[in-house]
Each structure stands twice: as C-alpha cells, then as structure tokens.
XYZ file of N, CA, C and O in Angstrom:
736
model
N -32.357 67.666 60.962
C -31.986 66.855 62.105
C -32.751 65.534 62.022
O -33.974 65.504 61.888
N -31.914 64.347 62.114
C -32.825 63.129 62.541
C -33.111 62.860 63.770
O -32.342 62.832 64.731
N -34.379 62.633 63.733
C -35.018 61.974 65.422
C -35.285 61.082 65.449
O -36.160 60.603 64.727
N -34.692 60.524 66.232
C -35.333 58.794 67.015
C -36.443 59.105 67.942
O -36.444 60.145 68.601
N -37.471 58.148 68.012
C -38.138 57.870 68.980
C -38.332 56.614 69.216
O -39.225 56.011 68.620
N -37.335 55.855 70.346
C -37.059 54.507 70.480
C -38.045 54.215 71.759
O -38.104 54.825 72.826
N -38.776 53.120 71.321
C -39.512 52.128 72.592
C -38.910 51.329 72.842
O -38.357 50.695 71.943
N -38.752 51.013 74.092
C -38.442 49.973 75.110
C -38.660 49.196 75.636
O -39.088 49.631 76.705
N -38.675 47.967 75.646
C -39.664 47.350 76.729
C -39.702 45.610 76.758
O -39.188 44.949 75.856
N -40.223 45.146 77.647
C -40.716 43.833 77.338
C -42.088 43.655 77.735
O -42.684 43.634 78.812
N -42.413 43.527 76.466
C -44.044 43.383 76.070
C -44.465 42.232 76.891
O -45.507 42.371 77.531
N -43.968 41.370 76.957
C -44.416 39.911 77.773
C -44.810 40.065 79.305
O -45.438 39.302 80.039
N -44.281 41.204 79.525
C -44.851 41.870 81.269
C -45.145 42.893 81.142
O -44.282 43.750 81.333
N -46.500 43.298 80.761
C -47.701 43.747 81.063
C -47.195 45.405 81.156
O -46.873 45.894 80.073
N -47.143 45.920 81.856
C -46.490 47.569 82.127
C -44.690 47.622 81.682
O -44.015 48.649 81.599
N -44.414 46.796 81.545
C -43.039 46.679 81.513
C -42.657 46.917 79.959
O -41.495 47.170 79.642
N -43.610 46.829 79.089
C -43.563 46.964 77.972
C -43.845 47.882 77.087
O -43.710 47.811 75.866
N -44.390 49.082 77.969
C -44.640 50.801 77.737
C -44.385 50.835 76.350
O -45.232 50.728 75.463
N -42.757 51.044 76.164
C -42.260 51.848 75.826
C -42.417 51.575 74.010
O -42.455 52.422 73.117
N -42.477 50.227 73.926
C -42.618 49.351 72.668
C -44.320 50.047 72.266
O -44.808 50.583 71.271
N -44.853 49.661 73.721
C -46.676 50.005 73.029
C -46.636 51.226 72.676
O -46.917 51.510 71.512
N -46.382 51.933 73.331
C -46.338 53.612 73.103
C -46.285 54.174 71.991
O -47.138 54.906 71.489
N -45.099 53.795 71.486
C -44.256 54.258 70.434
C -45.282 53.325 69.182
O -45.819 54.098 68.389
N -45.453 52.510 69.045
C -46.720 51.895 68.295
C -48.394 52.655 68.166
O -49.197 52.675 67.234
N -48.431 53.121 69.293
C -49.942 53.836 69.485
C -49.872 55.106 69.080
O -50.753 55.825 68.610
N -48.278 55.408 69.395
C -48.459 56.738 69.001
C -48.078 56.893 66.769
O -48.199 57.852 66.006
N -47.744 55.812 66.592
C -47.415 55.746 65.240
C -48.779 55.716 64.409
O -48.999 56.513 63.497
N -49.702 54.693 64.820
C -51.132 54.641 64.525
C -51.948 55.562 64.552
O -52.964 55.669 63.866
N -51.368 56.586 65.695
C -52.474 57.478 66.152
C -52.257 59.146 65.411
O -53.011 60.108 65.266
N -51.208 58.940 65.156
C -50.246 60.506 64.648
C -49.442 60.395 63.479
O -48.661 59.463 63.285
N -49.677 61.564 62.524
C -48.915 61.356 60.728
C -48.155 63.027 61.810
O -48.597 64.081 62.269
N -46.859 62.304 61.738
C -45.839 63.282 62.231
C -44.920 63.563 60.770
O -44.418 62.671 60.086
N -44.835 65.346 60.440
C -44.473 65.783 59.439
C -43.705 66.857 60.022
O -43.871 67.499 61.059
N -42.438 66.927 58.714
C -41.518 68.460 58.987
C -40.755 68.361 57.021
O -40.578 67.476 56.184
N -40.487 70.190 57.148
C -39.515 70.304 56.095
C -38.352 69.696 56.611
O -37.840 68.849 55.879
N -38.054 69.822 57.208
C -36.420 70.103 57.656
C -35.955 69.067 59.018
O -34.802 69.088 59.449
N -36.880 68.301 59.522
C -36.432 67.023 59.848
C -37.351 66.091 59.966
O -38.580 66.159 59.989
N -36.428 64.991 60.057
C -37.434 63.101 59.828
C -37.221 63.018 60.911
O -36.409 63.705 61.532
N -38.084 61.947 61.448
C -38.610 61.346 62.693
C -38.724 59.696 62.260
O -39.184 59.256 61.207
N -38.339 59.170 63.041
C -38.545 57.351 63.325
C -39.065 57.203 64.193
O -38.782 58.020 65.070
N -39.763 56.504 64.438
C -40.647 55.724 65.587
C -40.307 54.183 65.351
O -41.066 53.517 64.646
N -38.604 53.315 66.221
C -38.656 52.454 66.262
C -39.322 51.571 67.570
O -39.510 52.109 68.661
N -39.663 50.087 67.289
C -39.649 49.109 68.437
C -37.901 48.684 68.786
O -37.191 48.162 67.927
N -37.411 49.019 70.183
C -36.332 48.175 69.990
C -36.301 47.218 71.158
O -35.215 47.060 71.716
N -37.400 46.534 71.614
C -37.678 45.546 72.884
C -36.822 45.279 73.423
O -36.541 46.389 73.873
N -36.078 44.631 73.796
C -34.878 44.555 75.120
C -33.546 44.417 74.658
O -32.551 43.864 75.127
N -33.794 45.116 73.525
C -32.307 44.799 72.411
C -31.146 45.259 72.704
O -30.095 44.798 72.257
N -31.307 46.842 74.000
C -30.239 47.358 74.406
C -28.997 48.257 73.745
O -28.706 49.346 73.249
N -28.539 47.052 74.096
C -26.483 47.081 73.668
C -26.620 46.946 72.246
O -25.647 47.374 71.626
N -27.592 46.454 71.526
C -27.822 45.647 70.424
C -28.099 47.448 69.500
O -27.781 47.805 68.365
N -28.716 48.101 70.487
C -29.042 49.189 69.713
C -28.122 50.538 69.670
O -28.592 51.612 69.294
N -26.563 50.358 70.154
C -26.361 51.736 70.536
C -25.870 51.581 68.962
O -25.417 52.722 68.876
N -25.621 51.004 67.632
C -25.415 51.579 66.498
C -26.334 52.608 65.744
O -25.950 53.471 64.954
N -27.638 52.343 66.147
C -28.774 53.120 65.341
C -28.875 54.050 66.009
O -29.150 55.081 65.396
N -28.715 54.162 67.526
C -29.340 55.147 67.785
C -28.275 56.233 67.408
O -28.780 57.346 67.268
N -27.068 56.182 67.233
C -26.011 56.912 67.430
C -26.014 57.559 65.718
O -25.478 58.620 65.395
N -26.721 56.667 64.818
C -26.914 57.342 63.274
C -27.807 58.830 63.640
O -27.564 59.793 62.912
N -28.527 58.950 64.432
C -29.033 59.991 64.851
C -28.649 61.122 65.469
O -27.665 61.009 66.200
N -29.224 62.333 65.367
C -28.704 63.832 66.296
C -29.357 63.967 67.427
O -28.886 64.666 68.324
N -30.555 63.312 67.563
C -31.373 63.218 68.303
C -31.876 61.917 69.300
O -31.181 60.939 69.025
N -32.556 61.706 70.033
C -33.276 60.108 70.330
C -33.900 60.672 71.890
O -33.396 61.018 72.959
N -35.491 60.521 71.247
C -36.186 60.081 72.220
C -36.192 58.923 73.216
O -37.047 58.128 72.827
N -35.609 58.486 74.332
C -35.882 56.643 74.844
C -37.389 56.678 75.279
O -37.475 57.192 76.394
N -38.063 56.470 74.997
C -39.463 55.831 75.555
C -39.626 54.180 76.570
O -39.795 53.064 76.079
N -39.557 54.384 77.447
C -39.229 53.470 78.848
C -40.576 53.109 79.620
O -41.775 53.312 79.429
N -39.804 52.482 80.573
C -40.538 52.292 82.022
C -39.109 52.759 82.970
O -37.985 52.771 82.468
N -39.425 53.188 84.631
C -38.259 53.664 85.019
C -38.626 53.489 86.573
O -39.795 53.701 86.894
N -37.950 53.216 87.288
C -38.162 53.241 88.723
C -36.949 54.535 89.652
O -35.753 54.809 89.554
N -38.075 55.010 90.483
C -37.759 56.306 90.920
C -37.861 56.381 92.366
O -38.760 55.676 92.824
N -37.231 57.000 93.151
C -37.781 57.057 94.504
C -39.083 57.606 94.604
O -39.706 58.060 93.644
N -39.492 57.561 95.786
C -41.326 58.320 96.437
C -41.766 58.350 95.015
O -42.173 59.476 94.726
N -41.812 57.711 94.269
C -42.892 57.677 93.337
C -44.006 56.524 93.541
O -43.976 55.561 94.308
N -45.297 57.039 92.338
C -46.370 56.150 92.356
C -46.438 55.573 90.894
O -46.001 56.110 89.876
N -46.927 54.650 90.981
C -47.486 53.650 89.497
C -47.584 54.962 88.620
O -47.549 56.022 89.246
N -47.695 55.014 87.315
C -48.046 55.662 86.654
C -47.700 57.377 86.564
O -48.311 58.234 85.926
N -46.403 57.535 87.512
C -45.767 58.718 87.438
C -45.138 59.030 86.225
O -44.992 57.944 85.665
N -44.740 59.812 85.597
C -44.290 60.279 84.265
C -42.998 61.451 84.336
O -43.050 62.590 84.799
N -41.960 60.815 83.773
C -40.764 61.867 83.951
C -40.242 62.328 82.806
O -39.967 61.363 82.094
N -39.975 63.344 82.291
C -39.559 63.888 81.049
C -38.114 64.424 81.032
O -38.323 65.637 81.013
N -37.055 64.297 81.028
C -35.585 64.622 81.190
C -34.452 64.509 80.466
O -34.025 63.418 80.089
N -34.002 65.394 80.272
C -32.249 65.514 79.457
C -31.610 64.260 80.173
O -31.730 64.192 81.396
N -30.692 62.897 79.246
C -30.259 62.286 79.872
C -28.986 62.642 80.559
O -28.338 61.833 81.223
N -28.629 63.985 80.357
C -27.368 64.702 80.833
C -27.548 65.174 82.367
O -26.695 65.089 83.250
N -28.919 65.718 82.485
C -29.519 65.784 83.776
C -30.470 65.156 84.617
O -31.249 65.658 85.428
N -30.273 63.923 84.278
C -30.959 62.698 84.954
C -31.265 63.043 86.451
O -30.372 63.122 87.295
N -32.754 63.267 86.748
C -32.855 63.439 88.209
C -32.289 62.245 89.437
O -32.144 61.057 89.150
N -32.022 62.796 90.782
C -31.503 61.857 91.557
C -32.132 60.681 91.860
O -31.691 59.628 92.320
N -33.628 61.142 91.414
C -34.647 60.547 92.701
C -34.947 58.731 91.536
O -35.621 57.738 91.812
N -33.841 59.141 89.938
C -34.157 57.702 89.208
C -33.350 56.875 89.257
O -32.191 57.140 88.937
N -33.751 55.514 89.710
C -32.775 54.629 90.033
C -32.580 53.610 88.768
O -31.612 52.880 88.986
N -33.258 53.317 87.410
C -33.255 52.202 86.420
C -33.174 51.256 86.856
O -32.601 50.457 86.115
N -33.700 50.586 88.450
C -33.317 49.600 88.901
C -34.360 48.581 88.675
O -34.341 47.610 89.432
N -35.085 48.627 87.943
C -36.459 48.173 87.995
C -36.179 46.030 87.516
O -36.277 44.990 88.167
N -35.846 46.357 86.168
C -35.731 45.319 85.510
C -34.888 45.494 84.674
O -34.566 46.669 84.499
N -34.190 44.422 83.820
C -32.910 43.749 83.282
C -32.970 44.599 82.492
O -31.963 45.273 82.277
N -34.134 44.840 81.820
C -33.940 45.852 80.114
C -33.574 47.775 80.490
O -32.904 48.616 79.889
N -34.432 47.820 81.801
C -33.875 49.389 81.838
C -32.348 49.316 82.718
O -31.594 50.288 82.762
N -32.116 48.307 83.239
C -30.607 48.340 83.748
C -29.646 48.828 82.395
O -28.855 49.761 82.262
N -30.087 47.779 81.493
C -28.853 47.969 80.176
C -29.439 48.925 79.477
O -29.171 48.923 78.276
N -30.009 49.573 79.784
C -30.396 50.497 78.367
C -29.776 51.988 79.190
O -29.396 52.954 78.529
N -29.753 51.968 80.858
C -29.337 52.718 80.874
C -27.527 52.601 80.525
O -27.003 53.590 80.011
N -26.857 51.646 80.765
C -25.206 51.321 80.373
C -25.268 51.340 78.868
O -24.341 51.723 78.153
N -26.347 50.928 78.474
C -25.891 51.212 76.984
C -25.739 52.796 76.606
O -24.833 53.276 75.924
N -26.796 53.474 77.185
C -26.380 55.160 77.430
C -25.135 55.691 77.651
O -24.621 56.584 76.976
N -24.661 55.149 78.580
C -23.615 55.428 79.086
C -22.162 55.416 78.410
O -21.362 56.347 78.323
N -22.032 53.903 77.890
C -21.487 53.239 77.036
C -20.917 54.443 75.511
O -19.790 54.762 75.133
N -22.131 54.771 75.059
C -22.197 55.368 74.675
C -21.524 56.685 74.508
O -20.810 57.081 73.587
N -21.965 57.362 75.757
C -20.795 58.423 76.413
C -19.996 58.389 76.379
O -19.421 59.453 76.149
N -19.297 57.341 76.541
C -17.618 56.733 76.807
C -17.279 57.256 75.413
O -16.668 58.305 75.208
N -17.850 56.212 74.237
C -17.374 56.505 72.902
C -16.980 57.752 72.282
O -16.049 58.107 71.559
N -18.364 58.500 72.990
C -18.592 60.131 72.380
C -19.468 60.236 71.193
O -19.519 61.215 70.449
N -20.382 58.785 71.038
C -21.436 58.650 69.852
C -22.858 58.827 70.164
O -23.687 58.874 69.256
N -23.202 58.932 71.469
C -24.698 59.606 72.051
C -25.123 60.468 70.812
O -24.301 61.078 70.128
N -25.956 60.468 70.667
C -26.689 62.240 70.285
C -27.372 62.576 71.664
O -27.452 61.923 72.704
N -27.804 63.738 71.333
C -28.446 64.267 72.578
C -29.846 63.389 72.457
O -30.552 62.921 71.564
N -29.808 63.461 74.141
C -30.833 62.318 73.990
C -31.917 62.504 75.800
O -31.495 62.642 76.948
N -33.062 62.435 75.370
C -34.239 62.407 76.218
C -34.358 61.380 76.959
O -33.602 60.409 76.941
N -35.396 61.542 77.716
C -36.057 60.483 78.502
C -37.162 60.334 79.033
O -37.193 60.841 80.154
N -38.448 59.676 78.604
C -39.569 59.840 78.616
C -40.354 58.368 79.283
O -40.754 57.341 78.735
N -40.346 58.848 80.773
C -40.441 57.495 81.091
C -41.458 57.149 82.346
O -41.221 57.899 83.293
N -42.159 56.536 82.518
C -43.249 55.964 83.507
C -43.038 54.868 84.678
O -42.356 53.846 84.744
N -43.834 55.456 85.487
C -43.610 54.156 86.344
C -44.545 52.982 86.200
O -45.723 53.315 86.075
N -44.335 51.875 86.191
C -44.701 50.752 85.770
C -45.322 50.217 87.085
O -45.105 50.733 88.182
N -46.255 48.946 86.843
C -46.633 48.528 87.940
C -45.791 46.874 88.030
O -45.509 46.496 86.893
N -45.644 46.532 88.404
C -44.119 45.338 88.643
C -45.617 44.165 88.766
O -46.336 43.880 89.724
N -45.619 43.747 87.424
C -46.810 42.478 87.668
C -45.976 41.074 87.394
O -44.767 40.889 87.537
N -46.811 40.309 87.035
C -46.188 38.911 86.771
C -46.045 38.863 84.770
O -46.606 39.415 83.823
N -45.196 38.081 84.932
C -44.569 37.812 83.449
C -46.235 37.098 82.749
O -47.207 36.646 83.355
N -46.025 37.231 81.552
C -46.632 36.745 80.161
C -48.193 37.616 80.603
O -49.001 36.813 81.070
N -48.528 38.518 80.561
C -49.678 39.142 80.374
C -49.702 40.246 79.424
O -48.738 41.009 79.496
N -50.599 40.500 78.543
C -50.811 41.914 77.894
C -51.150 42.771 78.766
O -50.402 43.736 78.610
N -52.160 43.039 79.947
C -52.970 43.625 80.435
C -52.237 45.052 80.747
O -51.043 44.939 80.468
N -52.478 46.045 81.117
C -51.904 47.385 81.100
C -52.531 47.683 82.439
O -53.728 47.431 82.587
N -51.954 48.103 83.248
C -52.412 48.573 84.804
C -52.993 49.903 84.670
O -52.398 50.853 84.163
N -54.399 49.945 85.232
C -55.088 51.292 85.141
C -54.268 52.165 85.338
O -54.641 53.091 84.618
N -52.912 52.626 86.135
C -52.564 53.663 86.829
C -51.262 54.321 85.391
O -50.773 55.400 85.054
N -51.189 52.725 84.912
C -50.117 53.051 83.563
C -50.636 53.718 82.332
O -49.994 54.399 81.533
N -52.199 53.339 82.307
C -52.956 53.855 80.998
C -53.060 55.139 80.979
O -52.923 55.904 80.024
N -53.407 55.447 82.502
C -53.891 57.135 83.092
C -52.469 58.057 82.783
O -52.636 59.143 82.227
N -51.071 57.629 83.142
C -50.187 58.347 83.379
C -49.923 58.221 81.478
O -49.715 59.265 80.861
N -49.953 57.249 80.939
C -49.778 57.140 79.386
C -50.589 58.751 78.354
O -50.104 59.238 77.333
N -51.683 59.150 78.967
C -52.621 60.077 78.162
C -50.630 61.661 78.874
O -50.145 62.635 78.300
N -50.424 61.251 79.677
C -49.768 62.285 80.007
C -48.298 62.156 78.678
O -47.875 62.926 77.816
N -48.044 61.224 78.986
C -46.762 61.103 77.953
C -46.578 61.456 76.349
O -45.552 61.682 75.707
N -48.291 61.406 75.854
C -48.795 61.337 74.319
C -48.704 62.762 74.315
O -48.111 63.268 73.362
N -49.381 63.823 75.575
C -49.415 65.131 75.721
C -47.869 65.598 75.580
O -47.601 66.668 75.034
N -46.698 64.599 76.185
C -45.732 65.792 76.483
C -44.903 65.403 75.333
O -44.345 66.255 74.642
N -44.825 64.385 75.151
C -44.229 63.616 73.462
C -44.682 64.872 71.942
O -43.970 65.595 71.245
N -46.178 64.607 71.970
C -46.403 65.898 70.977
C -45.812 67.170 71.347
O -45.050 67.762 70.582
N -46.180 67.673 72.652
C -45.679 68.850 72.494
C -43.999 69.012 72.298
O -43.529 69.951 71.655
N -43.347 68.204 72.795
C -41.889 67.865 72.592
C -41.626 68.021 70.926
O -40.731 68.617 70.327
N -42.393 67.498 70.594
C -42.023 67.531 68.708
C -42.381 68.266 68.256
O -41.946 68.474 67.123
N -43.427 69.184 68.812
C -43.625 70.355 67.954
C -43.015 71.179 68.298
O -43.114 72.082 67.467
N -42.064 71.590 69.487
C -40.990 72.635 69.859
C -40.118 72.231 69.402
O -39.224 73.074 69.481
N -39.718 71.156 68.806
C -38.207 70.807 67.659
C -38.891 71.178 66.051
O -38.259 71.317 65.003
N -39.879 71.245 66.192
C -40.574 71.394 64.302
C -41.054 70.500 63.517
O -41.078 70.445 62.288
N -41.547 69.598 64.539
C -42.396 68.259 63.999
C -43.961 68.884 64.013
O -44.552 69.029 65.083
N -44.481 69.185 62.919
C -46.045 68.803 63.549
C -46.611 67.151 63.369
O -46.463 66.238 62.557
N -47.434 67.421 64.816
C -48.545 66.361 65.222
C -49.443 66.568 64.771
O -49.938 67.670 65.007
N -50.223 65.541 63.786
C -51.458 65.753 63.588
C -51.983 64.148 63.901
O -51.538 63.004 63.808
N -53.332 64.902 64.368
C -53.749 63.295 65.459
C -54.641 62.739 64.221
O -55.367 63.443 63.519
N -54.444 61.325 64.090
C -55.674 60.754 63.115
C -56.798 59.724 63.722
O -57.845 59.527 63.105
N -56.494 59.038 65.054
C -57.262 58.693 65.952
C -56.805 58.703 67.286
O -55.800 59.151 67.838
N -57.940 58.008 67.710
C -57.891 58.081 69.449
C -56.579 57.024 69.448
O -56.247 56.062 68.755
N -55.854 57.944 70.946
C -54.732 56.934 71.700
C -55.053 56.534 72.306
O -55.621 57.087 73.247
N -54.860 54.868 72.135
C -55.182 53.723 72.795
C -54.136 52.572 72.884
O -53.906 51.577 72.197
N -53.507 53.204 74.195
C -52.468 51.692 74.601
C -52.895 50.741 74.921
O -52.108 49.829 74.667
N -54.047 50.311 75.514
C -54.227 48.976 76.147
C -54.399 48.050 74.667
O -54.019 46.882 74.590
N -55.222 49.017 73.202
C -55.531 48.201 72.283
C -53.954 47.913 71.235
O -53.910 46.960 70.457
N -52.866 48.813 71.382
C -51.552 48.941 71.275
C -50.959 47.459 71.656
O -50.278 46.739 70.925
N -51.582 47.084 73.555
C -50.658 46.404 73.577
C -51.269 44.564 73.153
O -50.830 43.455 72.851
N -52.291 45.156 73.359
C -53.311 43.687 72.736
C -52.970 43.242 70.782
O -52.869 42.146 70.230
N -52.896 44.403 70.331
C -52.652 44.499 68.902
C -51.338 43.506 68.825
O -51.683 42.381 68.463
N -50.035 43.616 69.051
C -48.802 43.396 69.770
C -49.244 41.644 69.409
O -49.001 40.891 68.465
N -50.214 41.472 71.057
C -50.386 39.834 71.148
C -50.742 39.630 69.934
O -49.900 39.238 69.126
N -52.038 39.847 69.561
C -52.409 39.413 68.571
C -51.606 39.072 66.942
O -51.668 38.021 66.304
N -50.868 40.353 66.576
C -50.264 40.228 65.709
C -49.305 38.664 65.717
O -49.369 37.611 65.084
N -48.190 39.368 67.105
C -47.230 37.764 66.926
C -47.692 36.728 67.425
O -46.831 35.895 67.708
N -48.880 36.412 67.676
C -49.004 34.829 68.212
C -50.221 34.453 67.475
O -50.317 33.378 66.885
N -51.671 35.843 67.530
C -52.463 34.993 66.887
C -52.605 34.658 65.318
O -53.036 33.689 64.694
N -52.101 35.776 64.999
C -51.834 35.777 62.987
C -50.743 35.214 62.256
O -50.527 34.845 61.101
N -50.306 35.262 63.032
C -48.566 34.328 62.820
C -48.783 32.601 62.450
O -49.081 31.801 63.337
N -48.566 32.163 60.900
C -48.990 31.256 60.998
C -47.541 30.097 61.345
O -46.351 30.378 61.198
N -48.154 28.719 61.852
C -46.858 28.263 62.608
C -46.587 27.425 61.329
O -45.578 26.725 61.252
C-alpha cells in the first residue's frame, strides 16, 4: 500500500502552518520503515486543488492540517476518517483549509480519493508573516506525533525515533532555509 502523509499549511502565519512543520519534524525526527508499504511525507502548502493528482496516486493519505471546530480550544487535536467527519468541524478557519476541504470532496465526485484521514489541530488565528508557534499549538503538537506514530504502526509502518520532536525549531528551520540561505 502507498501512504501519503500530506502537510498543509501556510507557513507565513505562525499556527496556520502546522501541517507543513509537522510533517517536516516528523521527517527529521523518524526513519519510518515497512516490507510491504512506502510512506511519503510531502510539503503541499496551500497548493490544494493543485494537489488532488498526487494524492489520488495513492491508497492511502494522511492530511496533516489546522482545523476549526465548535467548543473547541487552541491546540485541540482531532484524528478522523474523512468519511466520518465529526459535526462539531467547520474548515472555516482560513482560505487553505476551505479548499483542501473541496478539494476532498472534489475528489469524491471523481471517485479518485483513496481512503483518507484527518489529523488536525486547532490553531491560534495570529497575524500574518510570523514563524512563532503558539504555546497551546506546540503542547497539542507532542499529541499528534503520539497519534501519527501510533497510526503507522497499526497499518505496518515502524517508527523509529532518531531525535527529539521539535516544531517550533521545524518551523524556524522553514524561515531560515527560504529566506536566510537562499542566495538572491
């Protein structure tokens, strides 16, 4: 079986960009191995619509998000079949989880989905162009690394950890790479 594990996000707002850091921290942090299936860990930042070809090469796909939910708090964490999407999630948050959920959908229409997850946090709604990671996002993040591994090792991935998970240095890495090493 192939697995996706797609991040989401826009890195340029601060919590809003989870899904991209995540999926980066967790690539750094974990040599994920199987006989019998591969795993990807892409970035696909607000690409969307842009992405329902790849994801659909797959049997599988993790979305790794940010997500807005009713009575929830910052840094809540939801794990779900996108077939049984709880009531209480609205994707209303921002532009990129609006389309990523229609690109889902979209999808459906075709009949090219694979089965597909949803692994997603609540974000703290800050102001545009910051790295910074909201304490309540970092805290709920140690939860997602927990349910992500165990998720892959009940499909037949083992996790083996090679360092500490660290999103805030995930999402600083990020800046640094494209703006400060990047020569103009």
């Amino acid at each position: 079986m192939r697995i996706l594990v797609l991040g989401i996000g826009n890195v340029l707002f601060g919590d809003e960009g989870v899904g991209v850091h995540f999926i980066n921290a967790y690539k750094k942090c974990y040599k994920t191995t199987s006989e019998i299936h591969s795993v990807d860990f892409i970035d696909g930042g607000t690409l969307a619509n842009n992405l329902s070809g790849l994801i659909a090469e797959y049997d599988y796909a993790i979305i790794v998000d940010c997500i807005a939910a009713d009575d929830s708090e910052v840094g809540d964490v939801y794990f779900f079949d996108f077939e049984a999407m709880p009531k209480s999630i609205s994707w209303s948050g921002s532009a990129h989880e609006i389309e990523m959920l229609q690109t889902l959908e979209m999808m459906d229409l075709l009949g090219d989905r694979p089965k597909t997850k949803i692994l997603a946090i609540v974000p703290k709604r800050i102001e545009p162009m910051t790295f910074q990671l909201s304490r309540e996002l970092i805290e709920g993040v140690k939860i997602m690394e927990k349910t992500l591994t165990k998720h892959l090792q009940e499909l037949g991935i083992e996790c083996k950890k090679k360092s500490e998970f660290d999103i805030q240095e995930a999402a600083s890495g990020w800046k640094k790479q494209r703006f400060i090493d990047t020569p103009i």
